Coordinates of C-alpha atoms in Angstrom, one line a residue:
M1 CA 22.3 110.5 58.9
N2 CA 22.3 109.4 62.5
R3 CA 22.2 112.8 64.2
A4 CA 19.1 114.0 66.1
V5 CA 16.7 116.4 64.6
T6 CA 17.3 120.0 65.6
V7 CA 15.1 123.1 65.6
D8 CA 17.0 124.4 62.6
D9 CA 16.2 121.3 60.6
L10 CA 12.5 121.6 61.5
V11 CA 12.5 125.3 60.5
I12 CA 14.2 124.6 57.2
A13 CA 11.8 121.7 56.5
G14 CA 8.8 124.0 57.4
I15 CA 10.1 126.7 55.1
A16 CA 10.4 124.2 52.3
V17 CA 6.8 122.9 52.8
A18 CA 5.5 126.4 53.1
A19 CA 7.3 127.4 49.9
G20 CA 5.8 124.4 48.1
L21 CA 2.3 125.4 49.3
L22 CA 2.8 129.0 48.3
A23 CA 4.1 128.0 44.9
A24 CA 1.0 125.8 44.5
F25 CA -1.3 128.7 45.4
L26 CA 0.5 131.0 42.9
L27 CA 0.4 128.4 40.2
R28 CA -3.4 128.0 40.7
I29 CA -3.8 131.8 40.3
L30 CA -1.6 131.7 37.2
M31 CA -3.6 128.8 35.6
R32 CA -6.8 130.6 36.3
W33 CA -5.6 133.7 34.5
L34 CA -4.4 131.6 31.6
G35 CA -7.7 129.8 31.5
K36 CA -9.6 133.1 31.0
H37 CA -7.3 134.0 28.1
A38 CA -7.7 130.4 26.6
D39 CA -11.5 130.9 26.6
R40 CA -11.1 133.7 24.2
T41 CA -9.4 131.6 21.5
R42 CA -11.3 129.6 18.9
W43 CA -9.3 126.4 19.4
G44 CA -10.5 124.2 22.3
G45 CA -7.2 122.4 22.8
D46 CA -5.6 125.2 24.9
D47 CA -8.6 125.1 27.2
V48 CA -7.9 121.3 27.8
I49 CA -4.2 121.9 28.4
V50 CA -4.7 124.7 30.9
D51 CA -7.4 122.8 32.7
A52 CA -5.1 119.8 33.1
L53 CA -2.1 121.9 34.1
R54 CA -4.3 123.5 36.7
T55 CA -4.2 120.2 38.6
V56 CA -0.7 118.8 38.0
L57 CA 1.4 122.0 38.6
P58 CA 0.1 122.7 42.1
W59 CA 0.7 119.0 43.0
A60 CA 4.2 119.2 41.6
A61 CA 4.9 122.2 43.7
V62 CA 3.6 120.5 46.9
V63 CA 5.6 117.3 46.1
G64 CA 8.7 119.4 45.5
G65 CA 8.3 121.2 48.8
A66 CA 7.9 117.9 50.6
A67 CA 10.9 116.5 48.9
S68 CA 13.0 119.5 49.9
A69 CA 11.8 119.2 53.4
G70 CA 12.7 115.5 53.5
A71 CA 16.2 116.3 52.2
A72 CA 16.7 118.9 54.9
L73 CA 15.8 116.5 57.7
P74 CA 18.5 114.1 59.1
L75 CA 16.7 110.9 57.9
T76 CA 18.3 107.5 57.6
R77 CA 19.1 106.2 54.1
T78 CA 16.2 103.7 54.2
V79 CA 13.6 106.2 55.3
Q80 CA 14.9 108.7 52.8
N81 CA 14.5 106.2 50.0
H82 CA 11.0 105.4 51.1
V83 CA 10.0 109.0 51.3
N84 CA 11.5 109.7 47.8
Q85 CA 9.7 106.7 46.4
V86 CA 6.3 107.8 47.9
L87 CA 6.8 111.3 46.6
T88 CA 7.8 110.0 43.1
V89 CA 4.8 107.7 43.0
V90 CA 2.5 110.6 43.9
L91 CA 4.1 112.8 41.2
I92 CA 3.9 110.1 38.6
F93 CA 0.3 109.5 39.4
A94 CA -0.5 113.2 39.1
V95 CA 1.4 113.4 35.8
T96 CA -0.3 110.3 34.4
V97 CA -3.8 111.4 35.3
T98 CA -3.1 114.9 33.9
A99 CA -1.6 113.4 30.7
A100 CA -4.6 111.1 30.3
R101 CA -6.9 114.1 30.7
V102 CA -4.9 116.3 28.2
I103 CA -4.6 113.6 25.5
A104 CA -8.2 112.5 25.8
G105 CA -9.3 116.2 25.8
L106 CA -7.2 116.9 22.7
V107 CA -8.7 113.8 20.9
R108 CA -12.2 115.0 21.8
A109 CA -11.4 118.6 20.6
V110 CA -9.9 117.4 17.3
T111 CA -12.8 115.0 16.6
A112 CA -15.3 117.6 17.5
S113 CA -13.8 120.1 15.1
R114 CA -13.7 117.8 12.1
S115 CA -16.9 116.7 10.4
G116 CA -15.3 113.6 8.9
V117 CA -14.5 112.2 12.4
A118 CA -16.8 111.2 15.2
G119 CA -17.6 114.4 17.0
S120 CA -18.8 112.9 20.3
A121 CA -17.8 109.3 20.0
T122 CA -16.2 108.2 23.2
I123 CA -14.5 105.1 21.9
F124 CA -11.3 106.9 20.8
V125 CA -11.3 108.9 24.0
N126 CA -11.7 105.9 26.2
I127 CA -9.0 103.9 24.4
T128 CA -6.6 106.8 24.6
R129 CA -7.2 107.3 28.3
V130 CA -6.8 103.6 29.1
L131 CA -3.5 103.4 27.2
V132 CA -2.0 106.4 29.0
L133 CA -3.1 105.1 32.5
A134 CA -1.7 101.7 31.7
I135 CA 1.7 103.2 30.8
G136 CA 1.7 105.3 34.0
F137 CA 0.9 102.2 36.0
L138 CA 3.8 100.4 34.5
V139 CA 6.1 103.3 35.2
V140 CA 5.0 103.3 38.9
L141 CA 5.8 99.6 39.2
Q142 CA 9.2 100.1 37.6
T143 CA 9.9 103.0 40.0
L144 CA 9.0 100.8 43.0
G145 CA 11.5 98.3 41.8
I146 CA 9.0 95.7 40.6
S147 CA 10.0 94.1 37.4
I148 CA 7.3 94.5 34.7
A149 CA 8.8 91.9 32.3
P150 CA 7.1 88.9 33.9
M151 CA 3.9 90.8 34.1
L152 CA 4.0 91.7 30.4
T153 CA 4.7 88.0 29.6
A154 CA 1.8 86.9 31.8
L155 CA -0.5 89.5 30.2
G156 CA 0.6 88.3 26.7
V157 CA -0.2 84.7 27.5
G158 CA -3.4 85.5 29.5
G159 CA -4.5 87.8 26.7
L160 CA -5.3 84.8 24.5
A161 CA -7.6 83.4 27.1
V162 CA -9.2 86.7 27.7
A163 CA -9.7 87.2 23.9
L164 CA -11.5 83.8 23.7
A165 CA -13.7 84.6 26.7
L166 CA -14.6 88.0 25.5
Q167 CA -15.2 87.3 21.8
D168 CA -18.5 89.3 21.7
T169 CA -17.1 92.2 23.6
L170 CA -14.0 92.4 21.3
A171 CA -16.2 92.0 18.2
N172 CA -18.2 95.0 19.3
L173 CA -15.1 97.0 20.1
F174 CA -13.5 96.4 16.6
A175 CA -16.9 96.8 14.9
G176 CA -17.2 100.2 16.6
I177 CA -13.7 101.2 15.5
H178 CA -14.5 100.0 11.9
I179 CA -17.7 102.0 11.8
L180 CA -16.0 105.2 12.9
A181 CA -12.9 104.7 10.7
S182 CA -15.0 104.0 7.6
K183 CA -17.2 107.1 8.3
T184 CA -20.3 105.0 7.7
V185 CA -22.1 106.4 10.8
Q186 CA -21.2 109.4 12.9
P187 CA -22.8 110.9 16.0
G188 CA -25.6 113.2 14.9
D189 CA -26.6 111.1 11.9
Y190 CA -30.2 109.9 11.5
I191 CA -30.2 106.2 10.6
R192 CA -32.8 103.4 10.1
L193 CA -32.0 99.8 10.4
S194 CA -33.6 97.0 8.4
S195 CA -35.0 95.6 11.7
G196 CA -37.0 98.8 12.2
E197 CA -35.0 100.8 14.7
E198 CA -34.3 104.4 13.7
G199 CA -33.2 107.7 15.3
Y200 CA -30.3 110.1 15.8
V201 CA -27.0 108.5 16.8
E202 CA -26.1 109.9 20.2
D203 CA -22.8 108.1 20.8
I204 CA -20.6 105.2 19.7
N205 CA -18.6 103.7 22.6
W206 CA -16.4 100.6 22.9
R207 CA -19.4 98.2 23.1
Q208 CA -22.6 99.8 21.7
T209 CA -24.2 102.6 19.8
T210 CA -26.8 104.7 21.4
V211 CA -29.6 106.0 19.1
R212 CA -32.2 108.5 20.2
A213 CA -35.6 107.9 18.5
L214 CA -38.0 110.8 17.6
S215 CA -40.0 109.8 20.7
N216 CA -36.9 110.8 22.8
N217 CA -36.3 107.2 23.8
L218 CA -32.9 105.7 23.7
V219 CA -32.2 102.6 21.6
V220 CA -29.0 100.7 22.5
I221 CA -27.6 98.7 19.6
P222 CA -24.5 96.5 19.9
N223 CA -21.8 97.6 17.4
G224 CA -21.5 94.1 15.9
E225 CA -25.2 94.0 15.1
L226 CA -25.0 97.6 13.6
A227 CA -22.1 96.5 11.4
R228 CA -23.9 93.4 10.1
T229 CA -27.4 94.8 9.4
N230 CA -28.6 96.8 6.4
M231 CA -28.8 100.4 7.3
T232 CA -30.0 103.7 5.7
N233 CA -28.1 106.8 6.7
Y234 CA -30.3 109.9 6.0
M235 CA -27.4 112.3 6.7
R236 CA -24.9 111.1 4.1
P237 CA -23.7 111.9 1.6
E238 CA -25.4 115.1 2.5
Q239 CA -27.9 116.2 5.1
K240 CA -30.5 117.7 2.7
L241 CA -33.0 115.3 1.1
T242 CA -36.1 115.2 -0.9
I243 CA -39.5 113.9 0.2
L244 CA -42.5 112.6 -1.9
V245 CA -46.1 113.6 -1.2
Q246 CA -48.8 111.7 -3.0
V247 CA -51.9 113.7 -4.1
G248 CA -54.9 112.8 -6.3
V249 CA -57.6 115.0 -8.0
A250 CA -60.9 114.2 -9.7
Y251 CA -61.0 113.2 -13.4
D252 CA -63.0 116.4 -14.3
S253 CA -60.2 118.6 -13.0
D254 CA -58.1 120.9 -15.3
L255 CA -54.6 119.4 -14.8
D256 CA -52.9 122.6 -15.9
Q257 CA -54.8 124.5 -13.2
V258 CA -54.0 121.8 -10.7
E259 CA -50.3 122.0 -11.5
R260 CA -50.3 125.8 -11.3
V261 CA -52.1 126.0 -8.0
T262 CA -50.0 123.3 -6.5
M263 CA -46.8 125.1 -7.5
E264 CA -48.1 128.3 -5.9
V265 CA -48.8 126.5 -2.7
I266 CA -45.4 124.9 -2.7
G267 CA -43.8 128.3 -3.1
E268 CA -45.6 129.7 -0.1
V269 CA -44.9 126.7 2.2
M270 CA -41.2 126.4 1.3
T271 CA -40.6 130.1 2.2
Q272 CA -42.6 130.1 5.4
V273 CA -41.9 126.8 7.1
D274 CA -38.7 126.2 9.1
G275 CA -36.6 123.4 7.8
A276 CA -37.7 123.8 4.1
V277 CA -35.1 124.3 1.4
P278 CA -36.5 127.1 -0.8
E279 CA -33.6 126.9 -3.3
H280 CA -34.6 123.3 -4.1
E281 CA -36.5 123.1 -7.3
P282 CA -39.9 121.4 -6.6
A283 CA -41.5 119.0 -9.1
I284 CA -45.0 117.7 -9.9
R285 CA -45.3 114.4 -11.8
F286 CA -48.7 112.9 -12.8
H287 CA -48.4 109.2 -12.9
T288 CA -51.6 107.2 -12.4
F289 CA -55.2 106.9 -13.6
G290 CA -56.7 105.5 -10.4
D291 CA -60.1 104.1 -9.7
S292 CA -61.5 107.5 -8.8
R293 CA -58.7 110.0 -9.2
I294 CA -55.7 111.0 -11.2
G295 CA -52.7 110.6 -9.0
F296 CA -49.5 112.7 -8.9
T297 CA -46.4 113.1 -6.8
V298 CA -45.1 116.3 -5.3
I299 CA -41.3 116.4 -4.7
L300 CA -40.1 118.8 -2.0
G301 CA -36.7 119.5 -0.5
V302 CA -36.1 119.5 3.3
G303 CA -33.1 120.4 5.4
E304 CA -32.9 117.1 7.4
F305 CA -34.9 114.0 8.0
S306 CA -37.0 115.2 11.0
D307 CA -38.1 118.4 9.1
Q308 CA -40.2 116.4 6.7
F309 CA -43.1 115.8 9.1
R310 CA -43.6 119.5 9.8
I311 CA -43.3 120.4 6.1
K312 CA -45.8 117.7 5.1
H313 CA -48.2 118.9 7.8
E314 CA -48.2 122.5 6.6
F315 CA -48.2 121.6 2.9
I316 CA -51.2 119.3 3.1
K317 CA -53.2 121.9 5.1
A318 CA -52.4 124.7 2.7
L319 CA -53.0 122.5 -0.4
H320 CA -56.4 121.3 0.9
R321 CA -57.4 124.9 1.7
R322 CA -56.4 126.2 -1.7
Y323 CA -58.0 123.3 -3.6
R324 CA -61.3 124.1 -1.8
D325 CA -61.1 127.8 -2.7
E326 CA -60.3 126.9 -6.4
G327 CA -63.0 124.3 -6.7
I328 CA -60.6 121.4 -7.3
R329 CA -62.0 118.2 -5.9
I330 CA -60.1 115.5 -4.1
P331 CA -62.5 112.5 -4.4
A332 CA -62.7 109.9 -1.8
P333 CA -62.1 106.3 -2.8
A334 CA -65.3 104.5 -3.9
R335 CA -66.1 100.9 -4.6
T336 CA -69.2 99.7 -6.6
V337 CA -70.4 96.2 -5.6
A338 CA -73.1 94.6 -7.9
L339 CA -75.3 92.0 -6.3
Q340 CA -77.8 89.8 -8.3
Q341 CA -80.6 88.6 -6.2
G342 CA -80.9 84.8 -6.1
S343 CA -77.5 84.2 -7.7
V344 CA -75.7 83.6 -4.4
V345 CA -77.2 81.8 -1.4
I346 CA -75.3 81.9 1.9
P347 CA -75.2 78.5 3.4
Q348 CA -76.3 79.7 6.8
Q349 CA -79.3 81.5 5.4
R350 CA -80.3 78.5 3.2
H351 CA -80.2 76.3 6.3
A352 CA -82.4 78.8 8.2
H353 CA -84.9 78.9 5.3
E354 CA -85.1 75.1 5.2
E355 CA -85.8 74.9 9.0
A356 CA -88.4 77.6 8.7
G357 CA -90.1 75.7 5.8
D358 CA -90.1 72.4 7.8
A359 CA -91.7 74.2 10.8
S360 CA -94.4 75.7 8.5
A361 CA -95.1 72.3 7.1
T362 CA -95.4 70.7 10.5
R363 CA -97.8 73.4 11.6
L364 CA -100.0 72.9 8.6
D365 CA -100.1 69.2 9.0
R366 CA -101.2 69.3 12.7
P367 CA -104.9 69.0 13.4
T368 CA -106.6 72.0 14.9
G369 CA -106.8 72.0 18.7
S370 CA -103.6 69.9 19.0
P371 CA -101.9 70.2 22.4
L372 CA -98.9 71.6 20.6
D373 CA -100.9 74.7 19.6

């Protein structure tokens, strides 16, 4: 259009913008109301969807109002095309960001609700988000009239060079995907590596696995190293496990009494200490005639790996107290070393004796009153 802008055009454009802003405000109120109802449901996916729509719908209303205002104004064809392109790019950007949030949130909700999949692993969430944003970026370029075919060709050729330059990074990425897909390690598991690192798995991302030790320090392990090393997972195939406590009593002890008293102590501890598994059947097994004691092993059940320290602590205290009341002795290790006088002569001592003998002989051979006296 080549005519001049009139007051009526400005009024219509203002009404369109105001209508878009009003619609955005009403949509925000509607999404807030839906969010309260979504909080009452057990599924977390509706919360993700409502939270994402809370952003994209108001922006869509604003863009629609601006587009209507642009259509009402007598703009030239070139300006109208530029305005439409800008509004389209803004809308595509808002939709892309919202889609990335929705899909990533749904992936996180699904993985969190299933025990067989990584509950808090960010590797799947990050890959999903990057893919959605990349698709949105390509759509924006296509909307602006930029051909993406040469770009895809260049990315395909350059991908080989990038793959060669980022071998370690890609190895860690695929190692992390393999670890999660094989369900060998999941966030929340307690693991111990052959190199000595151990702790609870906090997260598995595209490059590394974060492990929180019992000292509350974080240990960062590359995914490739985690996939190559020998590892013990104390949470699989089940979280409960058994622990062994080594005990020894004197040779003059009544072993039947020792077994009975020990079982009574086990029953008390397993019902009073948090983390114990009372339904687990304990066992006592005598196994060794030691130097000063008869050794046996007590087998206890615990809920998870970190519970064993508290249960061992309380069990040893209670067992020691009960043995003392029952008169059952726990002898200390003893060693008897037999020495025969004159059979062994330490070289340093022999040398000292020879020097002392020479000095005595010298003193006896000197005449009385010598200046050396």
